[in-house]
Amino acid sequence: MRLVSLSLPFAAALVEAASYKGFQHKVKESIGAPPRGWVRHGPAPSRHTLELKIALPQPHFPILEKHLWEVSDPKHERYGAHLSKEETEDLMAPHPETLDVVSEWLASHGIEEEHLYRSSAQDWVTIRVPVSLAEEMLDTKYHVYTHSETGESIVRTTTYSLPELLHEHVELIQPTTMFARFKAFKSILHWANTVSPGSSSPTSGTITGPAGNQVDASCNNTITVSCLRQLYNAVGYNTSATNCNKLALTGYLDQYANNMDLQQFYQLENPTAYGSNYTFVSVNGGMNNQSYADAGVEANLDTQFAFGLTYPTPGTFYSTDGEPPYIPDMETSTNTNEPYSYWLDYISSQEYIPQTISTSYGDDEQTVPFAYASRVCAGFAALGARGVSLMFSSGDGGVGDGDPDPATQQCYANVGANRTVFLPVFPAACPYVTSVGGTINIPETAAWFSGGGFSNYFPRPAYQDTVVPMYLDSLAHGTYEGLYNPAGRGIPDVAAQAYDFLIIYQGEEGYVAGTSCSSPTFASFISMLNDARITAGKSPLGFLNQWLYEDGYTALNDITEGNNPGCGTQGFNATIGWDPGE
């Protein structure tokens, strides 16, 4: 994607000449205040460059969604008949009138076709303009906001307006009201190998797993590739390198997978993979820094375990540039920090996509504007309709936001003075992805940090209509009333091991914990299932949740012990059947 910036003198002259006169501006999107932790400073420098992404409505999305439900339902006659790139683009495309009206509006501000970029479905328009022009176009004022905990600064506004004529033709414009930080979940690195908290199981000999298989007892304090294959009953299964099955991982925020670490990991945990590599793909300028100092714990964890589990299945690592934190005195730098739309734009434009993709990043749902979350979620639906299985970590704050002390964790709603609420995570809360929680120990129990709960944005999808009410009925009357949305989409969908994963980081052995471990793990076993299906001449599994909730769950181990504390509560309990406690 290549964009041309407007020069300041040129843009300033055009603003005076063309302002889409005759149409009153009307507020398009507004938030009462920035999310907690963000503090407003002075006005944004007028010459600071903003990369604005304009989402155009997708009038045919209900048809696309209908296709998704049909091709993902094992009982439907169209199961597995996934759509092509061209078919999904047709169903994502805006109305021709929308294209004309928005183009005219942009042209009225001097932004012609050569100054912008359009997505392959024409449903996103990206422009680069100085703050001064963006403020004129959106009838707003941008300011510099700094996060009190991290010191990160961004340029945002809390409200923007558009000429009334445009409201039906523009779904959203960002970055405007977007304050999400999209952090990794959670990849805590520690060097001392200790038994998992709460574990009383032996660490020598073997343990009988849920499928009656024997698992090395040492897996109670060190998770390896061999442990996962034993626990999840894949010992001896060999994948193919030539049947076109592929597994992919996404990396953001300057997380680099170190190839020397990967080879050292292969020598340690899967020697047959030693010397092999994955395909690196740069998205929006994402880099591939190979210095030890720049090795990323998250990226190393993902590549080492996912590709170590599935070798020789071809692997892909997408490195998406999320832009470095904005430095207020660097007036010409840009910052976006909303990488999902960039990755979606890229992946949706590709003719061939890996059948299984794992992502271990996200943020509190309430920090993501509803319009943006809905639009990104729709993009995930389109990938599902094309036969892609998308896994997302469910988060590492239990029912809260990740405060290391659940007893004192403060979980406040963006709206309402000091109103405590549980904090679901996005994108895991999107109903078109599979959210993966975490477990510990053998036998498995729910990890205390595993994110779970109910979305405040997305209603409960039909595939959860049986199991979620059963869980809610099992809660004591009034339990956590007002802290969560019982009508919301429940997360997580599944869970997998998430503690004491042995990785190589900067040439040394270390141990990692978090649902960053469980998502690529679950994705690896889905990739193995896809491998078997494709080899047998069948379609890949695609969007998983309808199959999982209908009968796929019978192949999984039901986690019935543990809970996920947060927000000063004990969180939800794991129990028989589906629950948000793991």
XYZ file of C-alpha atoms in Angstrom:
582
model
C 0.000 0.000 0.000
C 1.526 3.298 -1.086
C 0.013 6.650 -0.189
C 0.883 10.171 -1.243
C 0.725 12.871 1.436
C -0.744 16.261 0.645
C 1.752 19.077 1.041
C 0.706 21.658 3.613
C 0.576 24.735 1.314
C -1.436 22.800 -1.281
C -3.857 21.452 1.318
C -4.332 24.825 2.987
C -5.265 26.477 -0.317
C -7.759 23.753 -1.124
C -9.470 23.999 2.259
C -10.319 27.626 1.548
C -11.670 26.824 -1.914
C -13.778 23.763 -1.225
C -15.669 22.800 1.913
C -18.685 20.906 0.545
C -20.773 24.022 0.985
C -24.511 23.816 1.411
C -24.461 20.891 3.804
C -24.440 21.352 7.556
C -22.032 19.237 9.581
C -23.649 16.800 11.976
C -21.918 14.715 14.656
C -21.056 11.282 13.274
C -19.374 9.742 16.299
C -18.674 10.965 19.812
C -17.425 9.623 23.123
C -17.958 11.456 26.384
C -14.309 11.194 27.399
C -11.243 9.129 26.538
C -10.941 5.739 28.271
C -9.418 5.747 31.742
C -5.681 6.235 31.732
C -5.590 8.639 28.797
C -4.863 12.288 29.670
C -5.365 15.144 27.207
C -2.524 17.568 26.669
C -2.229 20.385 24.145
C -3.636 20.651 20.624
C -2.142 18.351 18.002
C 0.449 20.078 15.779
C -1.268 21.291 12.621
C 1.381 19.685 10.386
C 1.220 16.269 12.051
C 0.224 13.696 9.421
C -2.836 11.545 10.035
C -3.552 8.396 8.064
C -7.343 8.347 8.025
C -9.192 5.155 7.150
C -12.743 5.734 5.925
C -15.108 2.759 6.103
C -17.905 2.742 3.542
C -21.140 0.826 4.297
C -21.478 -2.793 3.151
C -25.173 -3.077 2.185
C -24.870 -6.761 1.270
C -23.250 -7.920 4.515
C -26.427 -9.736 5.701
C -26.130 -11.921 2.598
C -22.464 -12.565 3.331
C -23.341 -13.503 6.905
C -26.017 -15.923 5.645
C -23.391 -17.592 3.466
C -21.083 -17.851 6.482
C -23.709 -19.612 8.605
C -24.550 -22.058 5.813
C -21.020 -23.043 4.790
C -20.005 -23.410 8.459
C -22.945 -25.558 9.568
C -22.121 -29.296 9.396
C -25.827 -30.090 8.956
C -26.328 -27.741 6.012
C -26.088 -29.028 2.455
C -23.618 -26.238 1.634
C -21.216 -27.120 4.463
C -17.650 -26.540 3.311
C -18.681 -24.770 0.068
C -16.619 -21.703 0.954
C -16.772 -18.483 -1.052
C -14.023 -17.188 -3.302
C -12.188 -13.893 -2.907
C -14.262 -12.381 -5.705
C -17.547 -13.565 -4.214
C -16.799 -12.097 -0.788
C -15.624 -8.820 -2.324
C -18.886 -8.496 -4.231
C -20.765 -8.900 -0.942
C -18.534 -6.387 0.867
C -18.646 -3.717 -1.815
C -20.358 -0.355 -1.176
C -23.213 0.912 -3.327
C -21.923 2.763 -6.441
C -23.665 5.927 -5.240
C -21.615 5.780 -2.041
C -18.394 5.637 -4.039
C -19.452 8.673 -6.058
C -20.608 10.780 -3.104
C -17.513 10.102 -1.018
C -15.204 10.716 -3.966
C -16.880 14.070 -4.573
C -16.494 15.023 -0.913
C -12.802 14.108 -0.938
C -12.287 15.980 -4.200
C -13.921 19.061 -2.660
C -10.998 19.061 -0.239
C -8.446 18.543 -3.004
C -8.028 14.819 -2.419
C -8.142 13.236 -5.850
C -7.801 9.571 -6.765
C -3.998 9.724 -6.878
C -3.947 10.891 -3.248
C -5.773 7.887 -1.794
C -5.784 4.118 -1.516
C -8.823 1.844 -1.879
C -9.161 -1.674 -0.505
C -9.727 -4.493 -2.961
C -13.477 -4.536 -2.118
C -13.614 -0.720 -2.350
C -15.075 -0.652 1.170
C -12.164 1.210 2.793
C -10.598 4.453 1.604
C -7.287 5.534 3.132
C -5.914 9.077 2.923
C -2.967 10.890 4.491
C -3.621 14.486 5.460
C -2.252 17.039 7.928
C -4.170 17.605 11.158
C -5.257 21.044 9.915
C -7.067 19.539 6.924
C -8.536 16.655 8.933
C -9.977 19.167 11.415
C -11.588 21.086 8.562
C -13.032 17.972 6.945
C -14.366 16.535 10.211
C -15.287 19.806 11.968
C -13.275 18.790 15.016
C -10.109 19.474 16.998
C -7.387 16.886 17.513
C -5.315 16.779 20.705
C -2.331 14.865 22.008
C -3.311 12.254 24.615
C -0.816 10.422 26.819
C -1.385 7.155 28.651
C -0.615 7.647 32.343
C 0.749 4.115 32.791
C 2.837 3.570 29.668
C 3.697 7.138 28.645
C 2.540 6.365 25.104
C 1.135 9.379 23.261
C -1.392 9.450 20.422
C -3.273 12.078 18.433
C -7.042 11.695 18.781
C -10.337 13.529 19.156
C -13.447 12.622 21.145
C -15.955 13.714 18.498
C -16.125 14.338 14.768
C -18.781 15.476 12.322
C -19.575 15.081 8.638
C -21.899 16.886 6.228
C -25.353 15.358 6.684
C -25.348 14.060 3.109
C -22.390 11.826 3.972
C -23.815 10.109 7.028
C -25.473 7.293 5.092
C -22.363 6.855 2.949
C -19.659 6.763 5.649
C -19.707 4.180 8.416
C -16.730 5.476 10.374
C -13.451 7.359 10.140
C -10.414 6.447 12.252
C -8.128 7.364 13.922
C -10.503 9.734 15.645
C -12.129 8.271 18.775
C -10.009 5.091 18.855
C -7.940 4.731 22.060
C -7.312 0.968 22.078
C -3.708 -0.096 22.657
C -3.904 -3.659 21.247
C -1.381 -5.288 23.539
C -0.123 -8.853 23.477
C -1.784 -11.397 25.809
C 0.388 -11.651 27.936
C 3.567 -13.575 27.389
C 4.971 -13.222 30.889
C 8.589 -14.381 30.654
C 10.219 -15.971 33.681
C 13.412 -17.928 34.049
C 12.856 -20.072 37.153
C 10.989 -23.291 36.493
C 8.389 -23.717 39.208
C 5.367 -25.971 39.530
C 2.196 -24.261 38.345
C 0.245 -22.579 41.170
C -2.257 -24.956 42.692
C -0.605 -28.039 41.211
C -0.374 -31.073 43.464
C 0.242 -33.598 40.693
C 3.453 -35.647 40.478
C 6.239 -34.443 38.215
C 7.855 -37.809 37.472
C 6.496 -40.851 35.679
C 3.299 -40.473 33.668
C -0.250 -39.214 34.170
C -3.337 -40.552 32.463
C -4.800 -37.863 30.190
C -8.510 -37.263 29.483
C -8.443 -39.526 26.425
C -6.874 -42.370 28.424
C -3.477 -41.579 26.916
C -0.308 -41.333 28.988
C 1.285 -37.909 29.463
C 4.718 -37.263 30.960
C 4.200 -36.005 34.516
C 6.973 -33.461 33.899
C 4.434 -31.597 31.737
C 2.993 -30.286 35.001
C 5.903 -27.866 35.281
C 7.261 -27.614 31.734
C 5.099 -27.541 28.615
C 6.869 -28.676 25.455
C 5.829 -29.655 21.936
C 5.897 -33.279 23.054
C 3.672 -32.511 26.071
C 1.005 -30.913 23.913
C 1.008 -33.726 21.382
C 0.659 -36.244 24.209
C -2.048 -34.331 26.054
C -4.159 -33.619 22.984
C -3.727 -37.090 21.459
C -1.647 -36.260 18.380
C 1.407 -38.429 19.048
C 2.532 -40.020 15.813
C 0.398 -37.854 13.528
C 2.510 -36.514 10.663
C 1.316 -33.547 8.637
C 2.005 -32.995 4.944
C 4.185 -30.335 3.385
C 2.585 -30.641 -0.043
C -1.222 -30.730 0.307
C -1.594 -26.910 0.304
C -2.545 -26.757 3.995
C -0.992 -23.718 5.736
C -0.868 -22.216 9.228
C -0.313 -18.509 9.883
C 0.406 -16.233 12.835
C 0.016 -12.486 13.141
C 2.534 -10.186 14.812
C 2.047 -6.539 15.775
C 3.726 -3.736 17.697
C 7.305 -4.459 16.655
C 7.218 -8.106 17.756
C 9.968 -9.861 15.788
C 10.381 -13.638 15.593
C 14.083 -14.446 15.907
C 15.152 -17.160 13.493
C 18.260 -18.209 15.453
C 16.073 -18.716 18.513
C 13.663 -20.736 16.380
C 16.393 -23.099 15.174
C 17.653 -23.533 18.747
C 14.075 -24.329 19.805
C 13.774 -26.900 17.020
C 16.985 -28.580 18.174
C 15.580 -28.731 21.708
C 11.958 -29.726 21.086
C 11.503 -30.924 17.484
C 14.844 -31.846 15.852
C 13.144 -32.999 12.629
C 12.182 -29.370 11.965
C 15.745 -28.075 12.370
C 16.842 -26.127 9.301
C 13.276 -25.387 8.169
C 11.767 -21.920 8.151
C 8.502 -20.086 7.627
C 7.368 -17.453 5.121
C 7.688 -13.894 6.373
C 5.157 -11.360 5.068
C 5.421 -7.630 5.776
C 2.088 -5.799 6.080
C 1.969 -1.993 6.061
C 5.731 -1.790 6.555
C 6.046 -4.483 9.228
C 9.705 -5.322 9.781
C 11.743 -8.472 10.359
C 14.531 -7.343 12.666
C 16.796 -10.293 13.429
C 19.041 -8.852 16.148
C 18.852 -10.725 19.456
C 18.094 -7.456 21.231
C 14.897 -7.049 19.206
C 13.598 -10.603 19.613
C 9.974 -10.566 20.766
C 8.772 -12.928 23.474
C 5.305 -13.099 21.896
C 6.590 -13.629 18.354
C 9.092 -16.258 19.504
C 6.440 -18.114 21.489
C 3.999 -18.140 18.575
C 6.419 -19.264 15.876
C 8.275 -21.796 18.007
C 5.249 -23.686 19.290
C 2.876 -23.342 16.343
C 5.424 -24.236 13.692
C 7.119 -26.749 16.001
C 3.815 -28.566 16.545
C 2.750 -28.646 12.895
C 6.026 -29.169 10.980
C 6.259 -29.743 8.020
C 3.028 -27.795 7.370
C 4.146 -24.521 5.708
C 3.938 -21.600 8.125
C 3.489 -17.871 7.553
C 4.256 -14.992 9.915
C 2.527 -11.677 9.147
C 4.357 -8.706 10.618
C 2.008 -5.705 10.657
C 3.381 -2.289 11.498
C 1.325 -0.666 14.256
C 3.434 2.509 14.234
C 5.651 3.513 17.158
C 4.264 5.709 19.927
C 3.873 9.284 18.812
C 6.470 11.745 20.141
C 4.731 15.123 20.484
C 7.683 17.193 19.295
C 8.059 15.208 16.056
C 5.420 17.049 14.064
C 5.822 15.135 10.815
C 5.572 11.589 12.182
C 2.429 9.490 11.907
C 0.758 7.162 14.347
C -2.250 4.904 13.917
C -2.048 2.054 16.467
C -5.056 0.267 15.003
C -3.362 -2.543 13.090
C -6.267 -4.937 12.579
C -7.781 -2.910 9.752
C -4.406 -2.859 7.966
C -3.946 -6.608 8.334
C -7.541 -7.259 7.236
C -7.076 -5.027 4.220
C -3.998 -6.992 3.192
C -5.240 -10.514 3.882
C -8.622 -9.908 2.241
C -6.897 -8.849 -0.967
C -5.008 -12.143 -1.276
C -6.258 -14.888 -3.574
C -4.933 -17.675 -1.365
C -5.024 -17.463 2.432
C -3.721 -19.909 5.070
C -6.601 -22.014 6.340
C -5.745 -21.473 10.022
C -4.627 -18.172 11.611
C -3.879 -17.341 15.263
C -3.675 -13.899 16.905
C -2.669 -13.213 20.511
C -3.411 -9.479 20.709
C -6.339 -7.341 21.831
C -7.624 -4.803 24.318
C -10.620 -4.080 26.527
C -13.682 -4.024 24.294
C -14.805 -0.649 25.673
C -11.636 1.075 24.404
C -12.608 0.197 20.821
C -15.390 2.337 19.311
C -18.430 0.178 18.584
C -18.500 1.131 14.890
C -14.857 0.131 14.446
C -15.265 -3.140 16.367
C -18.323 -4.041 14.279
C -16.557 -3.281 11.037
C -13.423 -5.269 11.882
C -15.632 -8.112 13.084
C -17.410 -8.091 9.698
C -14.008 -8.467 8.046
C -13.386 -11.585 10.125
C -16.766 -12.939 8.982
C -15.681 -12.547 5.366
C -12.529 -14.569 6.049
C -14.622 -17.268 7.709
C -16.869 -17.430 4.652
C -13.725 -18.066 2.598
C -12.856 -21.087 4.744
C -10.412 -19.559 7.232
C -10.376 -20.591 10.909
C -9.489 -17.570 13.068
C -8.293 -18.030 16.661
C -7.883 -15.137 19.146
C -6.573 -15.189 22.708
C -9.320 -14.451 25.242
C -7.102 -12.191 27.371
C -5.195 -12.483 30.632
C -7.184 -10.442 33.132
C -9.821 -12.989 34.123
C -13.032 -10.949 34.066
C -10.950 -7.771 34.393
C -8.215 -5.862 32.623
C -5.081 -7.674 33.708
C -4.153 -5.954 36.967
C -1.620 -8.302 38.616
C -3.572 -8.273 41.879
C -7.150 -9.489 41.198
C -8.199 -8.540 44.740
C -7.531 -4.840 44.137
C -8.154 -4.693 40.410
C -10.297 -1.719 39.468
C -12.575 -2.307 36.486
C -14.439 0.834 35.533
C -16.855 1.523 32.703
C -15.941 4.341 30.340
C -19.347 5.869 31.018
C -20.513 6.532 34.553
C -18.486 7.738 37.521
C -16.522 4.872 39.062
C -19.047 2.278 37.896
C -17.484 -1.174 38.227
C -17.998 -3.597 35.338
C -16.374 -6.723 33.984
C -14.197 -6.004 30.941
C -14.593 -8.310 27.920
C -11.824 -8.338 25.328
C -11.887 -7.473 21.627
C -11.405 -9.055 19.077
C -12.068 -12.239 21.090
C -15.651 -11.006 21.656
C -16.382 -10.959 17.921
C -18.901 -13.775 17.205
C -17.130 -14.675 13.931
C -13.866 -15.818 15.564
C -12.953 -18.600 17.961
C -11.751 -17.209 21.297
C -9.268 -19.364 23.203
C -8.941 -19.329 26.979
C -6.244 -20.916 29.115
C -5.768 -23.983 31.321
C -3.028 -25.183 33.663
C -1.857 -28.509 35.048
C -2.703 -32.104 34.173
C -5.539 -32.901 34.768
C -6.423 -29.490 33.382
C -8.106 -26.755 35.374
C -9.031 -23.222 34.373
C -6.097 -20.803 34.501
C -6.725 -18.027 37.013
C -5.777 -15.385 34.413
C -7.883 -16.729 31.545
C -10.089 -14.017 30.053
C -13.794 -14.786 29.960
C -17.175 -13.152 30.172
C -19.781 -11.593 27.914
C -19.575 -8.940 25.211
C -21.271 -5.594 25.684
C -21.170 -4.948 21.914
C -22.170 -8.201 20.248
C -25.383 -10.104 21.097
C -25.300 -13.812 21.797
C -24.983 -15.691 18.478
C -27.421 -18.483 17.682
C -24.767 -21.180 18.086
C -24.626 -20.297 21.826
C -28.392 -20.207 22.385
C -28.468 -23.566 24.160
C -25.295 -23.652 26.249
C -25.059 -20.061 27.526
C -28.569 -19.934 29.062
C -27.824 -23.271 30.758
C -24.745 -21.741 32.357
C -26.573 -18.567 33.379
C -29.346 -20.640 34.934
C -26.729 -22.419 37.047
C -25.556 -19.171 38.654
C -26.989 -18.255 42.018
C -29.675 -15.588 41.656
C -28.158 -12.106 41.473
C -24.564 -13.283 41.032
C -22.596 -10.343 39.608
C -25.823 -8.643 38.570
C -25.047 -5.450 36.668
C -21.379 -6.353 36.153
C -21.849 -8.186 32.863
C -24.253 -8.428 29.927
C -26.081 -11.789 30.095
C -27.424 -11.287 26.560
C -23.932 -10.826 25.111
C -21.726 -13.157 23.115
C -19.966 -15.451 25.614
C -16.195 -15.981 25.647
C -14.093 -18.049 25.466
C -15.246 -20.788 23.116
C -12.469 -23.262 23.927
C -9.329 -23.419 26.064
C -5.876 -24.983 25.976
C -2.704 -25.098 28.041
C -1.373 -21.619 28.862
C 1.351 -21.869 31.532
C 5.083 -22.675 31.714
C 5.710 -23.011 27.970
C 9.439 -23.600 27.450
C 10.722 -21.261 24.722
C 14.059 -19.901 23.514
C 14.471 -16.149 23.932
C 17.690 -14.349 23.041
C 19.529 -17.662 23.041
C 18.352 -18.748 26.501
C 15.635 -21.050 27.756
C 12.704 -19.285 29.406
C 9.132 -19.985 30.479
C 6.082 -18.139 29.232
C 2.482 -17.916 30.441
C -0.720 -16.381 29.105
C -3.483 -17.059 26.596
C -0.794 -16.086 24.092
C 0.223 -19.722 24.605
C -3.225 -21.263 24.260
C -4.339 -19.597 21.012
C -1.449 -20.787 18.798
C -1.656 -24.175 20.519
C -5.329 -24.676 19.695
C -4.756 -23.291 16.195
C -1.995 -25.857 15.642
C -4.349 -28.761 16.338
C -7.026 -27.229 14.103
C -4.355 -27.020 11.409
C -3.675 -30.729 11.904
C -7.383 -31.454 11.459
C -7.374 -29.361 8.286
C -4.338 -31.300 7.120
C -6.230 -34.576 7.534
C -9.357 -33.229 5.833
C -7.499 -31.772 2.855
C -5.478 -34.965 2.403
C -8.799 -36.860 2.342
C -10.137 -34.537 -0.365
C -12.396 -32.551 1.948
C -12.694 -28.813 2.509
C -10.952 -27.125 5.467
C -13.021 -26.554 8.595
C -13.341 -22.792 8.089
C -15.271 -20.875 10.768
C -15.305 -23.301 13.678
C -17.927 -22.226 16.155
C -21.079 -23.748 14.689
C -19.326 -27.117 14.422
C -17.781 -26.758 17.898
C -21.058 -25.957 19.635
C -23.064 -28.522 17.663
C -20.941 -31.618 18.159
C -17.232 -30.745 17.905
C -17.137 -30.158 21.651
C -17.526 -33.910 22.214
C -13.907 -34.349 21.129
C -12.708 -31.850 23.734
C -11.941 -32.274 27.431
C -14.516 -30.478 29.593
C -12.768 -28.241 32.147
C -14.861 -28.253 35.329
C -12.544 -26.776 37.955
C -11.037 -23.348 38.499
C -12.184 -19.762 38.015
C -10.989 -16.454 36.552
C -10.908 -13.735 39.258
C -10.813 -10.026 38.546
C -12.437 -6.698 39.396
C -12.347 -7.579 43.079
C -14.408 -10.745 42.506
C -13.724 -14.448 42.099
C -14.933 -14.242 38.510
C -16.809 -17.087 36.837
C -16.387 -20.722 37.810
C -15.573 -23.505 35.423
C -18.331 -26.097 35.452
C -19.800 -28.970 33.424
C -20.499 -27.824 29.881
C -19.737 -24.381 28.462
C -18.655 -21.669 30.855
C -16.794 -18.315 30.742
C -14.443 -19.355 33.534
C -11.508 -20.742 31.534
